[in-house]
Coordinates of C-alpha atoms in Angstrom, one line a residue:
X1 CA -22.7 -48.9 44.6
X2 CA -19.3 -47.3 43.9
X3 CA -20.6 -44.8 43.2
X4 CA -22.2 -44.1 47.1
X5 CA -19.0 -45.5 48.6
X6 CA -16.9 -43.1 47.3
X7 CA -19.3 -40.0 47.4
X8 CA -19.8 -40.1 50.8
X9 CA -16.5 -39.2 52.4
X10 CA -15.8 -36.7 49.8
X11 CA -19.1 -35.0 51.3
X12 CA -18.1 -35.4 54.4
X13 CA -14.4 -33.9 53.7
X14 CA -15.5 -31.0 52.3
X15 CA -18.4 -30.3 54.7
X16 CA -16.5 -31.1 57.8
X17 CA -12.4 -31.4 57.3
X18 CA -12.1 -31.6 61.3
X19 CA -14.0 -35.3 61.5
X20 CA -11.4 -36.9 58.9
X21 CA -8.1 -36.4 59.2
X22 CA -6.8 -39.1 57.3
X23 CA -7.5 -36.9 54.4
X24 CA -7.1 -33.1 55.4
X25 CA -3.5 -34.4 57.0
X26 CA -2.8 -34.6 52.9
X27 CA -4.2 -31.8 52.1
X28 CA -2.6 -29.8 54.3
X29 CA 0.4 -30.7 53.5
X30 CA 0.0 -30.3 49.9
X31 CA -1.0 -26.9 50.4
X32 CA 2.2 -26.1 52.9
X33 CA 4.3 -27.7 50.2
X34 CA 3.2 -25.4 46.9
X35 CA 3.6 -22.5 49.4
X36 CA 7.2 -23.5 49.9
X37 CA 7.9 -24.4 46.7
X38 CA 6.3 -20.7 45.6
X39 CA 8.6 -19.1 48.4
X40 CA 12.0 -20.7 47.0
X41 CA 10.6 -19.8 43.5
X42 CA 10.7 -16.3 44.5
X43 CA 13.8 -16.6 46.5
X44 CA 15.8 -18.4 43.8
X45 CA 14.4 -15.6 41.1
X46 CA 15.6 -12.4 43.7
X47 CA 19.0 -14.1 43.6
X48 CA 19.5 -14.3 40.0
X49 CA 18.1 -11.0 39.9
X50 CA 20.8 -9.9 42.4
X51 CA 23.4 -11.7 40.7
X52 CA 22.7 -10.5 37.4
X53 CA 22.7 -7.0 38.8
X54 CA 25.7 -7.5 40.6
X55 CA 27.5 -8.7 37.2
X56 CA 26.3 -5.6 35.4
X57 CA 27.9 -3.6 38.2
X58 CA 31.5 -5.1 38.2
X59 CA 31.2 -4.8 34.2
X60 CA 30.8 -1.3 34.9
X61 CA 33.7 -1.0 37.1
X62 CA 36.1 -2.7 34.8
X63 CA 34.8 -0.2 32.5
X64 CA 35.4 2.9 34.4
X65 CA 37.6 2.0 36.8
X66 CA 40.4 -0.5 35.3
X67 CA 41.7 -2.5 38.5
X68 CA 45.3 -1.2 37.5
X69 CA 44.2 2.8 37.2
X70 CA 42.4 1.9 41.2
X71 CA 45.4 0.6 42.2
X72 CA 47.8 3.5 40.9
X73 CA 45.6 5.8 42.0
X74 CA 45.4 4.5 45.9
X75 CA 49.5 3.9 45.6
X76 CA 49.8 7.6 44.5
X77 CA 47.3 8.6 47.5
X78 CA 49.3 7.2 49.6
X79 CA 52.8 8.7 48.8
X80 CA 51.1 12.7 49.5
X81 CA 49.6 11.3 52.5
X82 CA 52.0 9.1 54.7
X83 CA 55.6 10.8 54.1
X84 CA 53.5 14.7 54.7
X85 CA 52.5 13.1 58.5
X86 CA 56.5 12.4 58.5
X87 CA 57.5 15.4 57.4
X88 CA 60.7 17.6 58.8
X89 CA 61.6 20.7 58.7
X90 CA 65.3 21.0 59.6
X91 CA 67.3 23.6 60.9
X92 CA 70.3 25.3 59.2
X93 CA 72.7 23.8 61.7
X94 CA 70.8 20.2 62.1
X95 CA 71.0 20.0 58.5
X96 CA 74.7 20.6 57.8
X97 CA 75.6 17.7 60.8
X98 CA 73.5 15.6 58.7
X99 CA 74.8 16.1 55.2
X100 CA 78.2 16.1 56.6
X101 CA 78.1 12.9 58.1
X102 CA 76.9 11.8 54.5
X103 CA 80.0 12.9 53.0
X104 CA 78.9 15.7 51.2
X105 CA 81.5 18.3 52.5
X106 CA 83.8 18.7 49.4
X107 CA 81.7 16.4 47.6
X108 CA 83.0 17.1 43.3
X109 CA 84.3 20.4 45.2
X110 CA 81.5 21.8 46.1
X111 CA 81.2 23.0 50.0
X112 CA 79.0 22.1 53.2
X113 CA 77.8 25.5 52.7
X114 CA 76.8 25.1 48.6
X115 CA 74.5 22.1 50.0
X116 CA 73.2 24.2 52.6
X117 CA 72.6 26.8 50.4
X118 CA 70.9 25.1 47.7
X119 CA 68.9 22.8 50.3
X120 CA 67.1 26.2 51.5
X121 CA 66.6 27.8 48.4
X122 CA 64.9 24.6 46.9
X123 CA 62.4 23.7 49.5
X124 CA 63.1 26.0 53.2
X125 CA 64.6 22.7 54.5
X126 CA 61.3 20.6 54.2
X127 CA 61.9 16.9 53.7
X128 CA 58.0 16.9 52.4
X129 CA 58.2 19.7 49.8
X130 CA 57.0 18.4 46.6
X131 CA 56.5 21.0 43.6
X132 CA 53.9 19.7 40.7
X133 CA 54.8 21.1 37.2
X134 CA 52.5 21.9 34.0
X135 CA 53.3 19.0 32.8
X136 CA 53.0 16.6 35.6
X137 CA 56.3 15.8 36.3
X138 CA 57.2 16.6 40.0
X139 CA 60.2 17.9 42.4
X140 CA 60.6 16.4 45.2
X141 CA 61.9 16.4 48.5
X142 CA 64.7 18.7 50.5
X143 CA 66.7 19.1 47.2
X144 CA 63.3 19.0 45.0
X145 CA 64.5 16.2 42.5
X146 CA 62.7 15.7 39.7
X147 CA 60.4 13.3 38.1
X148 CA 61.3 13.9 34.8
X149 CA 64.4 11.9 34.8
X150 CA 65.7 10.9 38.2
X151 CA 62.9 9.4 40.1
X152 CA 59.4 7.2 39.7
X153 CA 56.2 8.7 40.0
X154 CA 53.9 6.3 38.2
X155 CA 54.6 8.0 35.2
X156 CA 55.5 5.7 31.9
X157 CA 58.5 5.8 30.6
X158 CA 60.7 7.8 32.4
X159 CA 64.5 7.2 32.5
X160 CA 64.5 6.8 36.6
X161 CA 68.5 7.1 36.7
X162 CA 68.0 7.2 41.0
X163 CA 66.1 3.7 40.9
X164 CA 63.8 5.0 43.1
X165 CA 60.2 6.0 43.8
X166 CA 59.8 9.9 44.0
X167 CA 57.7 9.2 48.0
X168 CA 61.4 7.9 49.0
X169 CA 62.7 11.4 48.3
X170 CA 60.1 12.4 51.3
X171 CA 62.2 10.9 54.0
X172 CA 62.8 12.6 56.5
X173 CA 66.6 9.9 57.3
X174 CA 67.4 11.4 53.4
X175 CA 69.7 8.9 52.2
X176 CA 68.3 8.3 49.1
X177 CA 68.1 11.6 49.1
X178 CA 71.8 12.1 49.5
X179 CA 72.6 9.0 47.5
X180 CA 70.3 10.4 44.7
X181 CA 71.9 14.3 44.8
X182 CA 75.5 12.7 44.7
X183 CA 74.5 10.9 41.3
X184 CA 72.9 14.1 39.8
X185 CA 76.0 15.9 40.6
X186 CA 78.3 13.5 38.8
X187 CA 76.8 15.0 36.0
X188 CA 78.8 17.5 33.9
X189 CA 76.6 20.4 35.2
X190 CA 77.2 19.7 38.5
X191 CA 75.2 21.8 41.1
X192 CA 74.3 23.8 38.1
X193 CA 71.5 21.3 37.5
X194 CA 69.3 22.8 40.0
X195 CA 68.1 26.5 39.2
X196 CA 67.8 27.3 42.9
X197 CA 71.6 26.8 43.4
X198 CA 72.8 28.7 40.2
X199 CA 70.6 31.9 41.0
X200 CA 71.1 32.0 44.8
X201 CA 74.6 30.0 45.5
X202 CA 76.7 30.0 42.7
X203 CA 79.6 32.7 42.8
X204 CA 78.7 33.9 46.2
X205 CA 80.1 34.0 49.4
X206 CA 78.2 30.9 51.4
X207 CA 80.7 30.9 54.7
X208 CA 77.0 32.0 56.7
X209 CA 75.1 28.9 55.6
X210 CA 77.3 27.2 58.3
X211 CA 78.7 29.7 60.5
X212 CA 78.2 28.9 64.0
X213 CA 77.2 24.9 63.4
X214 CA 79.2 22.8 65.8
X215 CA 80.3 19.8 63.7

């Protein structure tokens, strides 16, 4: 007798789902559940399968590309490329106003014109110039002062006697330019410390360097 009683609506449920909801409501339900529940399975496995490719990738990085080298190497990028769209090229004249007002007339004895002189001879006037050596060191600037001892240029262990980065050499105001040139030529060799000055300057007659500037 049990039996019949519960036979008959599991005929009719599987013969005709439509006349008895009370039991293919359920159903249904079950069935839109395990398809959910297979959908976040899938979704929750993609994002550990991104993540874990994603941790790979940043281990790679580190690897390859140490956070501190990225970081030099954008700083460095950056010190060719904004003081070159600030460059200047001064004139002969424009240039001795400028170095005089800085006090570098008579400056350890050496003349308006030696300053002029050595100024042209080292980079044409160009605030921007910067001269890369064999072995990485730089010159830089108007006066093309060097890496190697009086300026920063993200290289270890250099003596950096200007307290200065090598970009701020690249100004076109050149104060630290000026500031950095007057402490070079409290040295013993003077002027003599740049090349450009001792083969082209030194010993000659300069007077033209700033005939004709009004002052």
């Amino acid at each position: 007798m049990v039996s019949a009683l519960w036979g008959a609506p599991l005929i009719r449920v599987c013969s005709s789902p439509v006349s008895s909801p009370s039991v293919s409501g359920p159903l249904r339900l079950v069935s839109r559940l395990s398809s959910q529940s297979s959908a976040l399975s899938q979704s929750g496995g993609g994002a550990t399968s991104a993540a874990s490719t994603e941790a790979r990738s940043r281990a790679l990085r580190r690897r390859w590309c140490p956070a501190g080298t990225m970081l030099l190497a954008l700083v460095s990028l950056l010190s060719c490329l904004l003081p070159s769209s600030e460059a200047k090229v001064y004139s002969r004249c424009e240039l001795a106003r400028v170095l005089q007002d800085f006090g570098l007339d008579g400056y350890r004895g050496y003349s308006l014109a030696d300053w002029i002189c050595l100024a042209y001879f080292a980079s044409g006037f160009n605030t921007a110039a910067v001269d890369h050596e064999a072995d990485g060191s730089t010159n830089n600037g108007i006066f093309q002062i060097s890496s190697r001892r009086w300026c920063r240029n993200f290289t270890p262990n250099v003596p950096n006697m200007c307290r200065l980065y090598c970009s701020d050499l690249l100004n076109p105001n050149l104060k630290d330019t000026v500031i950095c040139a007057m402490k070079i030529t409290q040295e013993p060799q003077g002027l003599g410390y740049w090349e450009a000055w001792r083969h082209h300057c030194q010993g000659k007659d300069l007077t033209d360097w700033v005939d004709g500037c009004d002052f």
